[in-house]
Short mmCIF file of C-alpha atoms (C1' of nucleotides) in Angstrom, two decimals:
data_model
loop_
_atom_site.label_atom_id
_atom_site.label_comp_id
_atom_site.label_asym_id
_atom_site.label_seq_id
_atom_site.Cartn_x
_atom_site.Cartn_y
_atom_site.Cartn_z
CA MET A 1 99.18 -41.96 -26.51
CA THR A 2 96.14 -41.83 -24.32
CA PRO A 3 93.73 -44.61 -25.28
CA ARG A 4 90.83 -43.38 -27.38
CA THR A 5 88.46 -46.12 -26.37
CA PRO A 6 87.43 -46.51 -22.75
CA ALA A 7 88.55 -49.73 -21.10
CA PRO A 8 85.92 -52.44 -21.61
CA ARG A 9 85.74 -52.96 -17.88
CA SER A 10 84.09 -49.61 -17.41
CA ARG A 11 81.07 -51.04 -19.22
CA ARG A 12 80.66 -53.54 -16.46
CA GLU A 13 81.19 -51.11 -13.59
CA ARG A 14 77.66 -49.82 -13.94
CA PRO A 15 74.93 -51.10 -16.22
CA ALA A 16 75.59 -49.45 -19.54
CA LYS A 17 73.49 -46.34 -20.01
CA PRO A 18 70.49 -47.77 -21.81
CA ALA A 19 69.35 -46.21 -25.04
CA LEU A 20 66.36 -43.96 -24.69
CA THR A 21 63.02 -45.42 -25.67
CA TYR A 22 59.48 -44.30 -25.03
CA GLU A 23 58.85 -47.37 -22.89
CA GLY A 24 62.00 -46.85 -20.90
CA ILE A 25 61.19 -43.22 -20.28
CA VAL A 26 57.68 -44.01 -19.08
CA ALA A 27 58.90 -46.87 -16.89
CA THR A 28 61.46 -44.60 -15.27
CA ALA A 29 58.81 -41.93 -14.83
CA VAL A 30 56.54 -44.40 -13.03
CA ARG A 31 59.37 -45.44 -10.74
CA LEU A 32 60.22 -41.84 -10.04
CA MET A 33 56.61 -41.02 -9.25
CA GLU A 34 56.34 -43.98 -6.93
CA SER A 35 59.38 -42.88 -4.98
CA GLU A 36 59.08 -39.11 -5.02
CA GLY A 37 55.56 -38.18 -6.10
CA LEU A 38 54.25 -36.74 -9.34
CA GLN A 39 55.35 -33.25 -8.47
CA ARG A 40 58.94 -34.45 -8.89
CA VAL A 41 58.29 -36.04 -12.26
CA THR A 42 59.50 -33.10 -14.25
CA MET A 43 61.32 -33.16 -17.54
CA ARG A 44 64.48 -32.01 -15.84
CA ARG A 45 64.34 -34.41 -12.92
CA LEU A 46 63.45 -37.31 -15.19
CA ALA A 47 66.28 -36.47 -17.56
CA GLN A 48 68.65 -36.47 -14.61
CA GLU A 49 67.36 -39.91 -13.63
CA LEU A 50 68.01 -41.12 -17.17
CA ASP A 51 71.44 -39.61 -17.14
CA THR A 52 70.79 -37.19 -19.96
CA GLY A 53 69.61 -33.63 -20.57
CA PRO A 54 65.98 -32.52 -20.63
CA ALA A 55 66.11 -31.68 -24.31
CA SER A 56 66.66 -35.35 -25.15
CA LEU A 57 63.26 -36.32 -23.77
CA TYR A 58 61.44 -34.09 -26.20
CA VAL A 59 62.30 -36.53 -28.96
CA TYR A 60 59.90 -39.02 -27.35
CA VAL A 61 57.48 -37.00 -25.26
CA ALA A 62 55.77 -33.85 -26.45
CA SER A 63 55.17 -32.24 -23.07
CA THR A 64 54.97 -32.74 -19.36
CA ALA A 65 51.21 -33.24 -19.62
CA GLU A 66 51.63 -36.08 -22.08
CA LEU A 67 54.16 -37.66 -19.78
CA HIS A 68 51.74 -37.57 -16.87
CA ALA A 69 48.97 -39.08 -19.00
CA ALA A 70 51.30 -41.91 -19.96
CA ILE A 71 52.00 -42.61 -16.30
CA LEU A 72 48.29 -42.75 -15.54
CA GLU A 73 47.60 -45.15 -18.38
CA GLU A 74 50.36 -47.38 -17.04
CA LEU A 75 48.90 -47.37 -13.54
CA LEU A 76 45.41 -48.14 -14.77
CA GLY A 77 46.72 -51.65 -15.32
CA ALA A 78 46.28 -52.17 -11.58
CA VAL A 79 42.51 -51.61 -11.63
CA ASP A 80 40.66 -54.78 -10.68
CA LEU A 81 38.27 -55.47 -13.54
CA SER A 82 37.13 -58.84 -12.23
CA PRO A 83 33.74 -57.55 -11.02
CA ALA A 84 32.85 -57.17 -14.68
CA ALA A 85 33.80 -60.74 -15.60
CA ALA A 86 30.33 -62.19 -15.99
CA ASP A 87 31.46 -65.64 -17.03
CA GLY A 88 34.39 -67.99 -17.36
CA GLU A 89 35.48 -68.51 -13.77
CA GLY A 90 33.04 -71.12 -12.57
CA GLU A 91 31.53 -73.02 -15.43
CA GLY A 92 28.58 -75.18 -14.62
CA ASP A 93 27.32 -74.20 -11.25
CA THR A 94 27.54 -70.45 -11.47
CA GLY A 95 24.45 -70.06 -9.36
CA THR A 96 25.70 -69.72 -5.83
CA GLY A 97 22.24 -68.44 -5.11
CA ASP A 98 23.59 -65.23 -3.63
CA THR A 99 23.29 -62.97 -6.64
CA GLY A 100 19.94 -61.25 -6.30
CA THR A 101 18.65 -58.42 -8.39
CA GLY A 102 20.79 -55.33 -8.09
CA ASP A 103 23.92 -57.37 -7.93
CA TRP A 104 25.36 -55.84 -11.09
CA ARG A 105 25.05 -52.47 -9.41
CA GLU A 106 27.11 -53.60 -6.49
CA ARG A 107 29.74 -55.03 -8.77
CA LEU A 108 29.88 -51.81 -10.75
CA ALA A 109 30.34 -49.85 -7.56
CA ARG A 110 33.15 -52.25 -6.62
CA LEU A 111 34.82 -51.76 -9.99
CA LEU A 112 34.63 -48.00 -9.68
CA GLY A 113 35.91 -48.34 -6.14
CA SER A 114 38.97 -50.16 -7.42
CA TYR A 115 39.59 -47.40 -9.94
CA THR A 116 39.29 -44.80 -7.19
CA HIS A 117 41.63 -46.84 -5.05
CA VAL A 118 44.33 -46.83 -7.69
CA LEU A 119 44.07 -43.07 -8.00
CA PHE A 120 44.18 -42.67 -4.24
CA ALA A 121 47.34 -44.72 -4.02
CA HIS A 122 49.00 -42.17 -6.28
CA PRO A 123 47.42 -38.98 -5.04
CA SER A 124 48.80 -36.41 -7.38
CA LEU A 125 47.68 -38.38 -10.39
CA ALA A 126 43.93 -38.08 -10.01
CA HIS A 127 44.28 -34.40 -10.55
CA SER A 128 45.93 -34.83 -13.90
CA ALA A 129 43.42 -37.55 -14.84
CA LEU A 130 40.67 -34.96 -14.95
CA ILE A 131 42.44 -32.90 -17.54
CA ALA A 132 44.43 -35.29 -19.68
CA ARG A 133 42.31 -38.36 -20.16
CA PRO A 134 44.36 -41.32 -21.29
CA SER A 135 43.40 -43.38 -24.30
CA GLY A 136 45.59 -46.44 -23.94
CA PRO A 137 44.58 -50.10 -23.63
CA ASN A 138 44.15 -50.01 -19.87
CA TYR A 139 41.74 -47.10 -20.05
CA LEU A 140 39.79 -48.74 -22.85
CA ALA A 141 39.50 -51.93 -20.81
CA LEU A 142 38.09 -49.90 -17.93
CA VAL A 143 35.49 -48.24 -20.14
CA GLU A 144 34.56 -51.61 -21.63
CA ALA A 145 34.14 -53.13 -18.17
CA VAL A 146 31.82 -50.34 -17.02
CA LEU A 147 29.78 -50.59 -20.20
CA SER A 148 29.42 -54.35 -19.92
CA LEU A 149 28.05 -54.04 -16.39
CA LEU A 150 25.59 -51.36 -17.46
CA HIS A 151 24.56 -53.65 -20.31
CA GLU A 152 24.10 -56.54 -17.92
CA GLY A 153 21.85 -54.32 -15.85
CA GLY A 154 19.69 -53.58 -18.84
CA VAL A 155 20.54 -49.90 -19.00
CA PRO A 156 19.52 -48.59 -22.43
CA ASP A 157 22.49 -48.20 -24.75
CA ALA A 158 22.10 -44.49 -25.35
CA GLN A 159 22.07 -43.77 -21.63
CA ALA A 160 24.96 -46.10 -20.92
CA ALA A 161 27.03 -44.39 -23.62
CA TRP A 162 26.75 -41.04 -21.89
CA GLY A 163 26.59 -42.36 -18.36
CA VAL A 164 29.97 -44.07 -18.39
CA ASP A 165 31.63 -40.68 -18.73
CA VAL A 166 29.88 -39.22 -15.72
CA LEU A 167 30.53 -42.32 -13.67
CA LEU A 168 34.27 -42.16 -14.28
CA GLN A 169 34.27 -38.41 -13.83
CA VAL A 170 32.65 -38.61 -10.41
CA ALA A 171 35.15 -41.25 -9.36
CA THR A 172 38.09 -39.24 -10.65
CA ALA A 173 36.96 -35.93 -9.23
CA ASN A 174 36.44 -37.50 -5.84
CA ALA A 175 39.89 -38.97 -5.81
CA ALA A 176 41.39 -35.68 -6.93
CA GLU A 177 39.65 -33.75 -4.23
CA HIS A 178 40.51 -36.07 -1.38
CA SER A 179 44.05 -36.69 -2.47
CA ALA A 180 44.70 -32.97 -2.71
CA ARG A 181 43.40 -32.68 0.82
CA ASP A 182 45.93 -35.17 2.09
CA ARG A 183 48.82 -33.77 0.18
CA THR A 184 48.90 -30.04 0.42
CA ALA A 185 48.54 -28.40 3.77
CA GLY A 186 46.56 -25.54 2.31
CA ALA A 187 43.84 -27.75 0.88
CA GLU A 188 43.07 -29.23 4.26
CA ALA A 189 42.83 -25.79 5.82
CA GLU A 190 40.49 -24.71 3.05
CA HIS A 191 38.25 -27.70 3.62
CA HIS A 192 38.00 -26.83 7.29
CA ALA A 193 37.12 -23.28 6.36
CA LEU A 194 34.28 -24.62 4.22
CA VAL A 195 33.00 -26.89 6.99
CA ALA A 196 33.07 -23.98 9.41
CA ALA A 197 31.34 -21.65 6.96
CA LEU A 198 28.55 -24.17 6.43
CA ARG A 199 28.19 -24.70 10.16
CA ASP A 200 28.02 -20.99 10.94
CA ALA A 201 25.64 -19.99 8.15
CA SER A 202 22.74 -17.94 9.43
CA PRO A 203 19.24 -19.46 9.18
CA ASP A 204 18.00 -16.07 7.96
CA THR A 205 20.22 -15.73 4.94
CA HIS A 206 20.89 -19.43 4.33
CA PRO A 207 17.84 -21.32 5.55
CA ARG A 208 18.50 -24.56 3.73
CA ILE A 209 22.14 -24.78 4.73
CA ALA A 210 21.10 -24.15 8.32
CA ALA A 211 18.32 -26.73 8.10
CA LEU A 212 20.59 -29.47 6.87
CA GLY A 213 23.37 -28.52 9.24
CA GLY A 214 26.10 -31.06 9.80
CA ASP A 215 24.53 -33.44 7.33
CA LEU A 216 26.11 -31.46 4.51
CA THR A 217 29.52 -32.68 5.58
CA SER A 218 28.53 -35.91 7.31
CA GLY A 219 29.65 -39.40 6.47
CA ALA A 220 32.99 -41.00 5.79
CA PRO A 221 34.42 -40.28 2.35
CA GLY A 222 33.93 -43.93 1.42
CA GLN A 223 30.25 -43.84 2.35
CA ARG A 224 29.61 -40.69 0.41
CA LEU A 225 31.43 -42.03 -2.61
CA ALA A 226 29.48 -45.30 -2.50
CA TRP A 227 26.24 -43.34 -2.36
CA SER A 228 27.42 -41.19 -5.28
CA PHE A 229 28.04 -44.28 -7.36
CA ARG A 230 24.62 -45.76 -6.58
CA MET A 231 23.05 -42.42 -7.27
CA VAL A 232 24.69 -41.89 -10.65
CA ILE A 233 23.95 -45.48 -11.64
CA ASN A 234 20.27 -44.97 -10.79
CA GLY A 235 20.22 -41.68 -12.64
CA THR A 236 21.75 -43.26 -15.71
CA MET A 237 19.14 -46.01 -15.64
CA THR A 238 16.15 -43.74 -15.35
CA THR A 239 17.04 -40.66 -17.40
CA PRO A 240 16.16 -40.82 -21.08
CA ARG A 241 18.30 -38.96 -23.56
CA THR A 242 15.41 -37.00 -25.01
CA ALA A 243 14.69 -33.64 -23.40
CA PRO A 244 12.29 -33.81 -20.46
CA MET B 1 72.95 19.13 -0.68
CA THR B 2 70.73 16.75 -2.60
CA PRO B 3 67.16 16.96 -1.33
CA ARG B 4 66.30 14.09 0.95
CA THR B 5 62.58 14.18 0.28
CA PRO B 6 61.21 13.64 -3.20
CA ALA B 7 59.49 16.61 -4.76
CA PRO B 8 55.74 16.55 -3.94
CA ARG B 9 54.94 16.73 -7.61
CA SER B 10 56.21 13.23 -8.12
CA ARG B 11 53.28 12.06 -6.03
CA ARG B 12 50.93 13.37 -8.67
CA GLU B 13 52.84 12.00 -11.64
CA ARG B 14 51.42 8.54 -11.10
CA PRO B 15 48.78 7.45 -8.64
CA ALA B 16 50.62 6.98 -5.38
CA LYS B 17 51.54 3.35 -4.85
CA PRO B 18 48.60 2.10 -2.81
CA ALA B 19 49.21 0.33 0.46
CA LEU B 20 48.90 -3.44 0.21
CA THR B 21 45.66 -4.94 1.44
CA TYR B 22 44.14 -8.37 0.99
CA GLU B 23 41.28 -6.88 -1.03
CA GLY B 24 43.63 -4.91 -3.22
CA ILE B 25 45.78 -7.93 -3.88
CA VAL B 26 42.81 -10.08 -4.85
CA ALA B 27 41.34 -7.34 -7.04
CA THR B 28 44.63 -6.96 -8.88
CA ALA B 29 44.87 -10.72 -9.21
CA VAL B 30 41.41 -10.85 -10.81
CA ARG B 31 42.36 -8.11 -13.25
CA LEU B 32 45.59 -9.86 -14.09
CA MET B 33 43.78 -13.14 -14.68
CA GLU B 34 41.25 -11.47 -16.91
CA SER B 35 43.95 -9.95 -19.06
CA GLU B 36 46.60 -12.67 -19.10
CA GLY B 37 45.04 -15.88 -17.82
CA LEU B 38 45.43 -17.73 -14.56
CA GLN B 39 48.74 -19.24 -15.56
CA ARG B 40 50.20 -15.74 -15.33
CA VAL B 41 48.79 -15.07 -11.88
CA THR B 42 51.92 -16.06 -10.05
CA MET B 43 53.26 -14.55 -6.88
CA ARG B 44 56.11 -12.97 -8.78
CA ARG B 45 54.05 -11.61 -11.63
CA LEU B 46 51.41 -10.29 -9.26
CA ALA B 47 54.04 -8.63 -7.08
CA GLN B 48 55.43 -6.95 -10.16
CA GLU B 49 51.96 -5.68 -10.98
CA LEU B 50 51.66 -4.30 -7.46
CA ASP B 51 55.07 -2.71 -7.71
CA THR B 52 56.62 -4.72 -4.94
CA GLY B 53 58.54 -7.93 -4.34
CA PRO B 54 56.98 -11.38 -4.09
CA ALA B 55 57.93 -11.73 -0.44
CA SER B 56 55.59 -8.89 0.45
CA LEU B 57 52.53 -10.83 -0.69
CA TYR B 58 53.16 -13.59 1.78
CA VAL B 59 52.06 -11.25 4.54
CA TYR B 60 48.52 -11.47 3.13
CA VAL B 61 48.30 -14.68 1.15
CA ALA B 62 49.62 -18.00 2.34
CA SER B 63 50.23 -19.62 -1.00
CA THR B 64 49.51 -19.54 -4.69
CA ALA B 65 46.67 -22.04 -4.20
CA GLU B 66 44.98 -19.76 -1.69
CA LEU B 67 45.30 -16.89 -4.11
CA HIS B 68 43.60 -18.84 -6.85
CA ALA B 69 40.79 -19.87 -4.53
CA ALA B 70 40.23 -16.23 -3.65
CA ILE B 71 39.95 -15.35 -7.33
CA LEU B 72 37.36 -18.06 -7.85
CA GLU B 73 35.27 -16.92 -4.90
CA GLU B 74 35.33 -13.44 -6.35
CA LEU B 75 34.16 -14.63 -9.76
CA LEU B 76 31.37 -16.71 -8.29
CA GLY B 77 29.60 -13.43 -7.74
CA ALA B 78 28.69 -13.52 -11.42
CA VAL B 79 26.64 -16.71 -11.16
CA ASP B 80 22.97 -16.05 -11.91
CA LEU B 81 21.08 -17.32 -8.88
CA SER B 82 17.72 -16.01 -10.02
CA PRO B 83 16.39 -19.43 -11.06
CA ALA B 84 16.32 -20.24 -7.35
CA ALA B 85 14.30 -17.18 -6.40
CA ALA B 86 10.97 -18.87 -5.73
CA ASP B 87 9.13 -15.74 -4.67
CA GLY B 88 9.26 -11.94 -4.53
CA GLU B 89 9.31 -10.98 -8.18
CA GLY B 90 5.64 -11.28 -9.09
CA GLU B 91 3.50 -11.00 -6.04
CA GLY B 92 -0.15 -11.89 -6.48
CA ASP B 93 -0.51 -13.64 -9.75
CA THR B 94 2.48 -15.93 -9.64
CA GLY B 95 0.62 -18.57 -11.54
CA THR B 96 1.46 -17.98 -15.15
CA GLY B 97 0.18 -21.47 -15.66
CA ASP B 98 3.39 -22.50 -17.32
CA THR B 99 5.13 -24.07 -14.36
CA GLY B 100 4.27 -27.73 -14.56
CA THR B 101 5.80 -30.51 -12.54
CA GLY B 102 9.50 -30.85 -13.19
CA ASP B 103 9.89 -27.13 -13.52
CA TRP B 104 12.20 -26.91 -10.50
CA ARG B 105 14.44 -29.39 -12.26
CA GLU B 106 14.75 -27.17 -15.28
CA ARG B 107 15.53 -24.18 -13.12
CA LEU B 108 18.16 -26.14 -11.24
CA ALA B 109 19.75 -27.16 -14.52
CA ARG B 110 19.73 -23.50 -15.55
CA LEU B 111 21.40 -22.45 -12.32
CA LEU B 112 24.10 -25.07 -12.72
CA GLY B 113 24.45 -23.98 -16.31
CA SER B 114 25.17 -20.45 -15.18
CA TYR B 115 27.80 -21.73 -12.78
CA THR B 116 29.40 -23.74 -15.57
CA HIS B 117 29.26 -20.71 -17.81
CA VAL B 118 31.21 -18.60 -15.34
CA LEU B 119 33.89 -21.25 -15.10
CA PHE B 120 34.03 -21.54 -18.88
CA ALA B 121 34.55 -17.82 -19.23
CA HIS B 122 37.70 -18.17 -17.16
CA PRO B 123 39.00 -21.47 -18.39
CA SER B 124 41.98 -22.06 -16.21
CA LEU B 125 39.94 -21.54 -13.08
CA ALA B 126 37.67 -24.57 -13.26
CA HIS B 127 40.70 -26.71 -12.85
CA SER B 128 41.67 -25.10 -9.60
CA ALA B 129 38.03 -25.17 -8.42
CA LEU B 130 38.19 -28.93 -8.20
CA ILE B 131 41.06 -28.88 -5.80
CA ALA B 132 40.70 -25.76 -3.70
CA ARG B 133 37.02 -25.35 -3.01
CA PRO B 134 36.21 -21.83 -1.91
CA SER B 135 34.22 -21.09 1.22
CA GLY B 136 33.32 -17.43 0.79
CA PRO B 137 29.89 -15.80 0.64
CA ASN B 138 29.44 -16.30 -3.08
CA TYR B 139 30.07 -20.00 -2.83
CA LEU B 140 27.72 -20.33 0.12
CA ALA B 141 25.01 -18.52 -1.81
CA LEU B 142 25.43 -20.98 -4.65
CA VAL B 143 25.11 -23.97 -2.34
CA GLU B 144 22.06 -22.42 -0.69
CA ALA B 145 20.42 -21.84 -4.07
CA VAL B 146 20.94 -25.44 -5.16
CA LEU B 147 19.62 -26.72 -1.86
CA SER B 148 16.54 -24.55 -2.01
CA LEU B 149 15.65 -25.89 -5.44
CA LEU B 150 16.13 -29.47 -4.30
CA HIS B 151 13.90 -28.67 -1.34
CA GLU B 152 11.30 -27.18 -3.60
CA GLY B 153 11.34 -30.39 -5.59
CA GLY B 154 10.66 -32.42 -2.50
CA VAL B 155 14.01 -34.19 -2.49
CA PRO B 156 14.54 -35.73 0.95
CA ASP B 157 16.93 -33.68 3.07
CA ALA B 158 19.51 -36.39 3.59
CA GLN B 159 19.78 -36.99 -0.13
CA ALA B 160 19.91 -33.29 -0.96
CA ALA B 161 22.70 -32.79 1.55
CA TRP B 162 24.93 -35.25 -0.23
CA GLY B 163 23.62 -34.60 -3.70
CA VAL B 164 24.55 -30.93 -3.84
CA ASP B 165 28.20 -31.90 -3.71
CA VAL B 166 27.99 -34.27 -6.65
CA LEU B 167 25.93 -31.78 -8.64
CA LEU B 168 28.55 -29.07 -8.26
CA GLN B 169 31.33 -31.52 -8.81
CA VAL B 170 29.90 -32.70 -12.12
CA ALA B 171 29.49 -29.12 -13.26
CA THR B 172 33.01 -28.20 -12.21
CA ALA B 173 34.68 -31.27 -13.65
CA ASN B 174 32.94 -30.72 -16.96
CA ALA B 175 34.09 -27.15 -17.17
CA ALA B 176 37.63 -28.16 -16.23
CA GLU B 177 37.77 -30.80 -18.90
CA HIS B 178 36.42 -28.72 -21.72
CA SER B 179 38.34 -25.60 -20.85
CA ALA B 180 41.57 -27.57 -20.72
CA ARG B 181 40.73 -28.83 -24.17
CA ASP B 182 40.42 -25.32 -25.51
CA ARG B 183 43.50 -24.02 -23.82
CA THR B 184 46.35 -26.44 -24.15
CA ALA B 185 47.14 -27.88 -27.54
CA GLY B 186 48.09 -31.21 -26.03
CA ALA B 187 44.72 -31.75 -24.38
CA GLU B 188 42.90 -31.45 -27.68
CA ALA B 189 45.23 -33.94 -29.30
CA GLU B 190 44.69 -36.34 -26.42
CA HIS B 191 40.94 -36.07 -26.79
CA HIS B 192 41.20 -36.93 -30.44
CA ALA B 193 43.35 -39.90 -29.56
CA LEU B 194 40.61 -41.09 -27.22
CA VAL B 195 37.90 -40.64 -29.83
CA ALA B 196 39.98 -42.58 -32.33
CA ALA B 197 40.75 -45.35 -29.87
CA LEU B 198 37.05 -45.77 -29.09
CA ARG B 199 36.19 -45.83 -32.78
CA ASP B 200 38.82 -48.40 -33.63
CA ALA B 201 38.20 -50.77 -30.74
CA SER B 202 37.76 -54.34 -31.90
CA PRO B 203 34.35 -55.98 -31.38
CA ASP B 204 36.16 -59.10 -30.18
CA THR B 205 38.06 -57.55 -27.32
CA HIS B 206 35.73 -54.61 -26.64
CA PRO B 207 32.25 -55.70 -27.63
CA ARG B 208 30.35 -53.02 -25.74
CA ILE B 209 32.51 -50.16 -26.97
CA ALA B 210 32.08 -51.45 -30.51
CA ALA B 211 28.32 -51.86 -30.05
CA LEU B 212 27.83 -48.29 -28.88
CA GLY B 213 30.21 -46.90 -31.48
CA GLY B 214 30.04 -43.20 -32.09
CA ASP B 215 27.38 -42.75 -29.47
CA LEU B 216 30.08 -42.78 -26.80
CA THR B 217 31.32 -39.44 -28.05
CA SER B 218 28.15 -38.12 -29.63
CA GLY B 219 26.30 -34.94 -28.76
CA ALA B 220 27.32 -31.35 -28.25
CA PRO B 221 29.03 -30.65 -24.92
CA GLY B 222 26.01 -28.60 -23.86
CA GLN B 223 23.60 -31.45 -24.57
CA ARG B 224 25.68 -33.96 -22.69
CA LEU B 225 26.05 -31.62 -19.75
CA ALA B 226 22.31 -30.94 -19.63
CA TRP B 227 21.65 -34.68 -19.62
CA SER B 228 24.23 -35.12 -16.86
CA PHE B 229 22.43 -32.56 -14.73
CA ARG B 230 19.03 -34.18 -15.25
CA MET B 231 20.55 -37.55 -14.56
CA VAL B 232 22.25 -36.56 -11.31
CA ILE B 233 19.12 -34.74 -10.16
CA ASN B 234 17.05 -37.87 -10.81
CA GLY B 235 19.60 -40.03 -9.06
CA THR B 236 19.61 -37.74 -6.04
CA MET B 237 15.82 -37.89 -5.86
CA THR B 238 15.56 -41.64 -6.03
CA THR B 239 18.56 -42.95 -4.14
CA PRO B 240 18.10 -43.40 -0.39
CA ARG B 241 21.05 -42.94 1.90
CA THR B 242 20.71 -46.36 3.48
CA ALA B 243 22.66 -49.15 1.81
CA PRO B 244 20.76 -50.90 -0.99
"C1'" DA C 1 54.09 -4.62 12.21
"C1'" DC C 2 55.04 -4.47 7.80
"C1'" DC C 3 57.95 -4.68 3.92
"C1'" DT C 4 61.99 -6.02 1.12
"C1'" DG C 5 66.52 -7.69 -1.28
"C1'" DA C 6 68.55 -11.42 -2.09
"C1'" DA C 7 69.04 -15.98 -2.28
"C1'" DC C 8 67.89 -21.10 -2.67
"C1'" DA C 9 66.32 -24.47 -5.36
"C1'" DC C 10 64.07 -25.30 -8.84
"C1'" DC C 11 60.85 -25.20 -13.60
"C1'" DG C 12 59.38 -26.02 -19.36
"C1'" DT C 13 60.88 -25.51 -23.68
"C1'" DT C 14 63.76 -24.29 -27.70
"C1'" DC C 15 67.54 -24.42 -30.81
"C1'" DA C 16 71.92 -24.44 -32.95
"C1'" DA C 17 75.39 -27.53 -32.99
"C1'" DG C 18 77.34 -31.91 -32.77
"C1'" DT C 19 77.76 -37.23 -33.65
"C1'" DA D 1 68.15 -39.57 -36.93
"C1'" DC D 2 69.14 -38.86 -32.57
"C1'" DC D 3 71.16 -36.46 -28.85
"C1'" DT D 4 73.00 -32.50 -26.26
"C1'" DG D 5 74.87 -27.94 -24.06
"C1'" DA D 6 73.47 -23.92 -23.23
"C1'" DA D 7 70.38 -20.53 -22.97
"C1'" DC D 8 65.79 -17.99 -22.36
"C1'" DA D 9 62.39 -16.86 -19.52
"C1'" DC D 10 60.48 -17.92 -15.89
"C1'" DC D 11 58.70 -20.28 -10.99
"C1'" DG D 12 57.45 -20.68 -5.12
"C1'" DT D 13 59.06 -19.77 -0.90
"C1'" DT D 14 62.13 -18.34 2.91
"C1'" DC D 15 64.72 -15.34 5.78
"C1'" DA D 16 67.68 -11.97 7.66
"C1'" DA D 17 67.65 -7.30 7.58
"C1'" DG D 18 65.64 -2.96 7.36
"C1'" DT D 19 61.99 0.90 8.37
#
DNA sequence: ACCTGAACACCGTTCAAGT
DNA sequence: ACCTGAACACCGTTCAAGT
């Protein structure tokens, strides 16, 4: 005598549990990361958020690593690629007269800065970006943008092809390092230990470290990163692919 | 009537459980990593190996991250620093006539190669090297060696001070990426997905990627890494610290 | 001071069984 | 085909209590 079907009203009480889809899972994962950090985006926690059991997720996602890569690809949509847009915006009078030689370099540094910024905004993600590189549309667009700026600058194709990797790697590694420093208490302590060790190195055993002194750790992170970008761009321009 | 003290013989049956020390803990951790991989070097597993409970380790080691950093510092002792030894070995007739200009560059690349090699031999470690940089004597010696080669090459101090970081970072990130590829099945699949995505990119939407084609992923890892080293060394030499 | 048992609050992944 | 309960085999870290 008990009704077999639940009262229709109960469907309106809360939004009906949506069917699982890859897109839905990733979207929920992004939300979860934004609110609780990547370290909480686990299969179990995510399943709980989706009102199901962890085993259900394995139908759509092969592993936790793949899940994290999918989140990164999603976030890469926020990278500002406009520095690479060489045309389109202002038709006739593009010449504002301000774009001297070297301008493409500055725009490339700005583009890479935007990429770094996105990683910084989601600290734990940079770390996973080094291991599981995404291959979705947003990542491809980023690679294309970097390549087009190198092309604009007249960097030989062969060098650009290999340089883009290093450029993105430097940006990613920097974000990973600094975001780890902010996040985990231990990482900050370890960085201080390194600074102290460099400061206290003896001129007898470590003459060069002693000679450079505080300069080894000088500069704001942003300044150092900007120099790194310029430096790798210059290196890419001037280093032929044939052995020296 | 049961004896309160264990029979002395039992002390000879197995080597008496050694007292815990920081050195002993780290040494056991290194052994454990060598036999089972870093992913098994957990506080619990290590405690088991030391015949104690995990809580006991926290007297000596603050966290798992610190433990991993200590292992890395230990392993850095295996890096071959001899390419940086500018003098001492052959006293009078140092001039074999073979050391042309650019030779310091080659030796620096060899030194960095040795560092990479050590990380590769212990795959899971490179990953943690990016986050928790060590600050022990072996790491300092590595930094000193790189700096002394840059000095030998006449690289301006300010540029060398910032360049050493990028140089080591590129080496570390490379090792992390490739070792992850070998280790986890998912990482290899993801790399293939990236290669395929680059290959299949449309010339309309991704003209530069299409133009470079297979060159984006060409070359053996060793070749690419060697080029990266040359490239970052060149960039460090030619990029002043003042804004462009 | 050093060490420990026990607990708290979690993990990833698999698989047989259900619908 | 898709979903799930339940289990297997683990984690890091803390803390009160012991020696």
